[in-house]
Short mmCIF file of C-alpha atoms and ligand atoms in Angstrom, two decimals:
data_model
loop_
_atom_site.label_atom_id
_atom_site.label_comp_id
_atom_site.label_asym_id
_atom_site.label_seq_id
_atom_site.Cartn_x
_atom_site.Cartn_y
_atom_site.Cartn_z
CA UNK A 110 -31.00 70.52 -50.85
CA UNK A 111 -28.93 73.88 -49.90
CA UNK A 112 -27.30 74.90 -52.50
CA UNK A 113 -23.43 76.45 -51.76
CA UNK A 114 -23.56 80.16 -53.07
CA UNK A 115 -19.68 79.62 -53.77
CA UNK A 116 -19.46 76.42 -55.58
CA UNK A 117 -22.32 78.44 -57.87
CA UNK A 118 -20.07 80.74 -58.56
CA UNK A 119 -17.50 78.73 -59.67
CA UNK A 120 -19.88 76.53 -61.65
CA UNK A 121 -21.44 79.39 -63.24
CA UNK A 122 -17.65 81.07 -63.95
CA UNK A 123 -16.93 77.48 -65.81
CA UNK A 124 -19.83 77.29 -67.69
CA UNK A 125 -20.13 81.42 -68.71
CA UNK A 126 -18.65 82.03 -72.46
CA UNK A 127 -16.61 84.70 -70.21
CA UNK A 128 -16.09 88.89 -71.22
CA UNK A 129 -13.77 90.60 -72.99
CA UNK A 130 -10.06 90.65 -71.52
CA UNK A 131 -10.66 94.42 -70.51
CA UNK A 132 -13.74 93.61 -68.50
CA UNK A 133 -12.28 90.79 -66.78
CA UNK A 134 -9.01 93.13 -65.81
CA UNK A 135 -11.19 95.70 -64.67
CA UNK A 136 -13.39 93.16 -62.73
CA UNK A 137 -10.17 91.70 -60.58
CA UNK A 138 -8.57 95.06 -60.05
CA UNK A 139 -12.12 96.31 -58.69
CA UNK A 140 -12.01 93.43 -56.32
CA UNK A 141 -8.30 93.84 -55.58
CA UNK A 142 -9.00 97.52 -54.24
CA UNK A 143 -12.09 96.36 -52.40
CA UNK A 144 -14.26 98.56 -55.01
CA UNK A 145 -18.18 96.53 -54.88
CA UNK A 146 -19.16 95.40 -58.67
CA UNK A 147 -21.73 93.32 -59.95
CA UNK A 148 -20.93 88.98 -58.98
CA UNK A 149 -20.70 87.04 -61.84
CA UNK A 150 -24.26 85.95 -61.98
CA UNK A 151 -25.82 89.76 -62.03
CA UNK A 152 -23.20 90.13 -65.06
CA UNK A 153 -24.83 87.16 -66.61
CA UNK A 154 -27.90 88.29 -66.24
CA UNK A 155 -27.41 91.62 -67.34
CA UNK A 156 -25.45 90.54 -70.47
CA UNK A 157 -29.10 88.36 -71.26
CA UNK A 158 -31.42 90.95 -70.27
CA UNK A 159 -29.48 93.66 -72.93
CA UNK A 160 -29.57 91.07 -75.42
CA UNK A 161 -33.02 90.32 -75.34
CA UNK A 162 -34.43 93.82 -74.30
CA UNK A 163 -31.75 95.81 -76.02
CA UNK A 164 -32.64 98.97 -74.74
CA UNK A 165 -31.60 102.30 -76.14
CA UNK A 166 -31.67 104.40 -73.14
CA UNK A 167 -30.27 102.87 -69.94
CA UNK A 168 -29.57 105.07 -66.51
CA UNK A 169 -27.57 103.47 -64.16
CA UNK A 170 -27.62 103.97 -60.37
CA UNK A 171 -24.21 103.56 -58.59
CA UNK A 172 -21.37 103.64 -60.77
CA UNK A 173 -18.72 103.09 -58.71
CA UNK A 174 -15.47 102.74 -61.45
CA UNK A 175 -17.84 102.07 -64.26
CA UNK A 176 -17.69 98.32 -64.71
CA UNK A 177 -21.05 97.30 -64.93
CA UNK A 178 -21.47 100.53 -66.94
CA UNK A 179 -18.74 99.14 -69.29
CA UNK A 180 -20.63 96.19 -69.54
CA UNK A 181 -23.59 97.21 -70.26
CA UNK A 182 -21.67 99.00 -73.05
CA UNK A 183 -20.00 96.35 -74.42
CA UNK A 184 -23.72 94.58 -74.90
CA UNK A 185 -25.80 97.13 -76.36
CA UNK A 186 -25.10 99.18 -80.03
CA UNK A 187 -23.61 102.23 -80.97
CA UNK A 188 -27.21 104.00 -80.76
CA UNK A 189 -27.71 103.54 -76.77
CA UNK A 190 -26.96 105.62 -74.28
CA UNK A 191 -26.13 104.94 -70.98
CA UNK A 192 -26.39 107.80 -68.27
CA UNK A 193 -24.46 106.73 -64.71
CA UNK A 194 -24.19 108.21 -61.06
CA UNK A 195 -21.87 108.49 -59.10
CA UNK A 196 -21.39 110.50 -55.70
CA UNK A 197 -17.89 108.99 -54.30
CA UNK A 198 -15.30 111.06 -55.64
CA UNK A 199 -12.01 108.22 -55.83
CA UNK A 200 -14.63 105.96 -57.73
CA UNK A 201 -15.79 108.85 -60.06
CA UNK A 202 -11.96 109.45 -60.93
CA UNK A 203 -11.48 106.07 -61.31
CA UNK A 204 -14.49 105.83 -63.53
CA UNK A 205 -13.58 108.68 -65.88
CA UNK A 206 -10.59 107.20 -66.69
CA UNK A 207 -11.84 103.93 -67.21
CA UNK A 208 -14.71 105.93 -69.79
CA UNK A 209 -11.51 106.95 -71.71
CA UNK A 210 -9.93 103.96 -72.02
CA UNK A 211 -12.89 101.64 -73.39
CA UNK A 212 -16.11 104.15 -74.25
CA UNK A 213 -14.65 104.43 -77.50
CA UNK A 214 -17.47 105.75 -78.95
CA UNK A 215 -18.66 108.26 -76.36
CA UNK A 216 -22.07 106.92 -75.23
CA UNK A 217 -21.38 106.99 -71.18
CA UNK A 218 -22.83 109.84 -69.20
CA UNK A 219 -21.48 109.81 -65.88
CA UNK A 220 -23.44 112.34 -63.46
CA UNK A 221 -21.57 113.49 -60.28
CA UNK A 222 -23.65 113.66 -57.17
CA UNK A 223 -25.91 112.60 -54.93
CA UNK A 224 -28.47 109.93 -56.72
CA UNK A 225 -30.94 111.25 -54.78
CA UNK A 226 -30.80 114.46 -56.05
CA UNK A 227 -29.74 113.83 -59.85
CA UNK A 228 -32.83 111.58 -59.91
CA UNK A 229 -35.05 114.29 -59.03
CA UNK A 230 -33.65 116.50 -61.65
CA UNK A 231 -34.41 113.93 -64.34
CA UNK A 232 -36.72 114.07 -67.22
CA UNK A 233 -35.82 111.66 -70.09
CA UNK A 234 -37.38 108.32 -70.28
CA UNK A 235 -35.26 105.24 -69.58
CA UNK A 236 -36.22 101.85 -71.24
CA UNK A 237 -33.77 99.97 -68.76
CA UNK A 238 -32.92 101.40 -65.37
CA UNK A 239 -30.31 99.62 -63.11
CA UNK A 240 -30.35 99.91 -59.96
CA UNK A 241 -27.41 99.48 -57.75
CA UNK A 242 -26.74 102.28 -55.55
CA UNK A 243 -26.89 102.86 -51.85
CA UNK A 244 -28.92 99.76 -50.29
CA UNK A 245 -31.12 102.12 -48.08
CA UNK A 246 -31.94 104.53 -50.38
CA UNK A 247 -34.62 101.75 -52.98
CA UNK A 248 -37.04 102.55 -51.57
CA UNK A 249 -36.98 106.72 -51.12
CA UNK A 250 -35.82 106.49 -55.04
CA UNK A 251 -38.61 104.74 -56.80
CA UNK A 252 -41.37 107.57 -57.18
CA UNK A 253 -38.46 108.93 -59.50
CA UNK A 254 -37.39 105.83 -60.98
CA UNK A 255 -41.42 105.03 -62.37
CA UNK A 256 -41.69 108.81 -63.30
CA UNK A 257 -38.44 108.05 -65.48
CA UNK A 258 -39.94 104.62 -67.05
CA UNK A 259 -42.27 104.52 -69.81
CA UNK A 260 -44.11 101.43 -70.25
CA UNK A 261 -42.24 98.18 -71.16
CA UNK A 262 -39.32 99.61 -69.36
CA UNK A 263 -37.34 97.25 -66.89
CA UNK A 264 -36.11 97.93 -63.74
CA UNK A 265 -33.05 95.89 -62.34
CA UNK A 266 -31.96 95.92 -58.78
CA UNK A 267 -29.30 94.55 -57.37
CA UNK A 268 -28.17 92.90 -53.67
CA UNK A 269 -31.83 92.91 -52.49
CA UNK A 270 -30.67 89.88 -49.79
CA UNK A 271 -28.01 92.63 -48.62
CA UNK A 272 -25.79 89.35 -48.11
CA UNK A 273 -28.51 86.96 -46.68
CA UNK A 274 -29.32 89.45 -44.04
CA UNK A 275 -32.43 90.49 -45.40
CA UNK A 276 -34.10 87.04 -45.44
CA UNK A 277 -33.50 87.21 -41.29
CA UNK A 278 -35.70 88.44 -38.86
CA UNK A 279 -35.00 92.27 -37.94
CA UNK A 280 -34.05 90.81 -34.47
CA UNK A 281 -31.18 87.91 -36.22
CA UNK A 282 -29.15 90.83 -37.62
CA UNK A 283 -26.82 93.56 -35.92
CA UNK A 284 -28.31 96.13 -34.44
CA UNK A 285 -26.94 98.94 -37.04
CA UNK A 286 -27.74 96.97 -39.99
CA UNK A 287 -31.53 97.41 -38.85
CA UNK A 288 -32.31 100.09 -40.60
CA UNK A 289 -31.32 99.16 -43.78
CA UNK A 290 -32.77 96.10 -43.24
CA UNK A 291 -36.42 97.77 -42.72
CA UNK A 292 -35.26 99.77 -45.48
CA UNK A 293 -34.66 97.09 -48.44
CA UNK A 294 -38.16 94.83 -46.96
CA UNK A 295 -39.98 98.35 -47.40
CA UNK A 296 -39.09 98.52 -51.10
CA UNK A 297 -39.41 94.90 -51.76
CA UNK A 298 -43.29 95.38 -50.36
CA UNK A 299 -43.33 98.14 -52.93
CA UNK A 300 -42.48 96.36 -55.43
CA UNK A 301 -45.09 93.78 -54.71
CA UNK A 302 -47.96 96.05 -54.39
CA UNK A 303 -47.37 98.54 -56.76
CA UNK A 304 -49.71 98.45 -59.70
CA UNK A 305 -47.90 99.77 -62.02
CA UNK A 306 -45.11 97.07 -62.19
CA UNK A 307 -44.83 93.81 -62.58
CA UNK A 308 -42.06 92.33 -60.43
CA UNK A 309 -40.00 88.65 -59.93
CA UNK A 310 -37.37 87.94 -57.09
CA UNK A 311 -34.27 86.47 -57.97
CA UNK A 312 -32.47 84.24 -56.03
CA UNK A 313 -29.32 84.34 -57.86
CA UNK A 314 -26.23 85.60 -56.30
CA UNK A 315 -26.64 88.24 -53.57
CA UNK A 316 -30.39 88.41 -54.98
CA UNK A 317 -31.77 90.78 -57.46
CA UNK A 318 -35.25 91.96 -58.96
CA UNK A 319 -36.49 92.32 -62.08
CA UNK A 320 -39.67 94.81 -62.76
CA UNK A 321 -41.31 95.62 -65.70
CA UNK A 322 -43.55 99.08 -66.18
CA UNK A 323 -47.25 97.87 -67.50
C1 SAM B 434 -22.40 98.42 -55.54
S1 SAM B 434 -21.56 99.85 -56.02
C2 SAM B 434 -21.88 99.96 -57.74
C3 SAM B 434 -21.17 98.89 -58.53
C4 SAM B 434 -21.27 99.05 -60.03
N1 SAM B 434 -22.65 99.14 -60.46
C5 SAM B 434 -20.61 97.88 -60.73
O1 SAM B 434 -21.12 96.77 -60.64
O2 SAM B 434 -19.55 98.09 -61.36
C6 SAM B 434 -22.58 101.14 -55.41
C7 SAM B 434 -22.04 102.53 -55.69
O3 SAM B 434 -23.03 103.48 -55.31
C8 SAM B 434 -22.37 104.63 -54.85
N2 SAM B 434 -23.26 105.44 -54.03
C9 SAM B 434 -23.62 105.24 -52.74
N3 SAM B 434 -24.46 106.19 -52.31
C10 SAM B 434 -24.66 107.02 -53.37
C11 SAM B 434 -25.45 108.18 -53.57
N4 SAM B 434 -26.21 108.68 -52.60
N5 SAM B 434 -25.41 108.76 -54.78
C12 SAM B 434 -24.66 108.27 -55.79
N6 SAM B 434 -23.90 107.16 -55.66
C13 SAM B 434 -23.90 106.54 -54.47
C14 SAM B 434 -21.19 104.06 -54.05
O4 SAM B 434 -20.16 105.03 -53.90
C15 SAM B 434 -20.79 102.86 -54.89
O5 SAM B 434 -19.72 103.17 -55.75
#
């Protein structure tokens, strides 16, 4: 049986316990202004993962105006850190303000620039990386990402379907979306075949991964 991506959204929307008031606001005014954050069932999942993981140093790639970031606040305790980029200065704005408003306690670190480059410049170990950034650019980050993660850490990307297109053929999808499309199967195969990680494909929502250092 196919199963309707929408009416799973709304299904899992009625059976969630929901988020805080703030993150809800922030959520629709995101989607009002056409700003990309995490669907409802990556927020689910990320809410269980920090619960059951509850990691104490978490980098996040692709910030945009710090929801998921805020999330992933909300979820962990006053002695985790969270360290985000950003590159896309009306998000990063957007973000900072948002930091004010609900970081009460000072434990975002939002990085302005290129992921790319801030990764390289990276030397702290992170016991949960998230991974949510610019689609194309999975692949060319992950020698930094596994220099970053110590064992036991998990890796979470998210939108590895890329909207279904990824589960077509090269030739099914528009010609300019080909690249990425290469792009995102190219770090998918990494995942598979890299030893040091152990990896699982998620169907939910617009597809995700989960990967854990061993
Ligand atoms: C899907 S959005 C992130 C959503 C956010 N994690 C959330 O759920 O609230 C991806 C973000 O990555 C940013 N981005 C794209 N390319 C980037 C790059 N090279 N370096 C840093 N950020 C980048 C985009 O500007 C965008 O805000």
């Amino acid at each position: 049986m196919e199963i309707d991506e929408e009416r799973a959204e709304v299904f899992i929307r009625a059976h969630s316990k929901g988020f805080p008031e703030y993150l809800e606001v922030l959520e629709k005014e995101a989607r009002q202004q056409d700003v990309p954050v995490i669907r409802k069932g990556t927020q689910e999942l990320l809410r269980f993962l920090l619960c059951l993981k509850r990691p104490k140093n978490i980098l996040e790639i692709g910030t945009a105006v710090g929801f998921s970031t805020l999330l992933m606040a909300e979820y962990t305790g006053a002695d985790t850190k969270i360290t985000t980029i950003e590159n896309y200065a009306p998000r990063i704005e957007k973000a900072k303000k948002n930091f004010v408003a609900y970081d009460k306690d000072g434990r975002i670190n939002l990085i302005e620039g290129d992921a790319g480059e801030v990764l390289k410049s990276l030397d702290d170990k992170y016991d949960l990386i998230f991974l949510d950034g610019p689609k194309g650019q999975y692949e060319a980050y992950l020698d930094d990402i596994l220099r970053l993660m110590p064992e036991g850490a998990l890796l979470i990307t998210d939108n590895i379907f890329k909207e279904g297109d990824i589960l077509e053929s090269r030739y099914a999808v528009e010609r300019r979306d080909r690249t990425i499309h290469a792009r995102m199967r190219d770090f998918l195969l990494r995942l598979r075949d890299e030893e040091s990680l152990e990896s699982v494909i998620l169907s939910s929502g617009d597809g995700a991964t989960l990967s854990v250092k061993i």
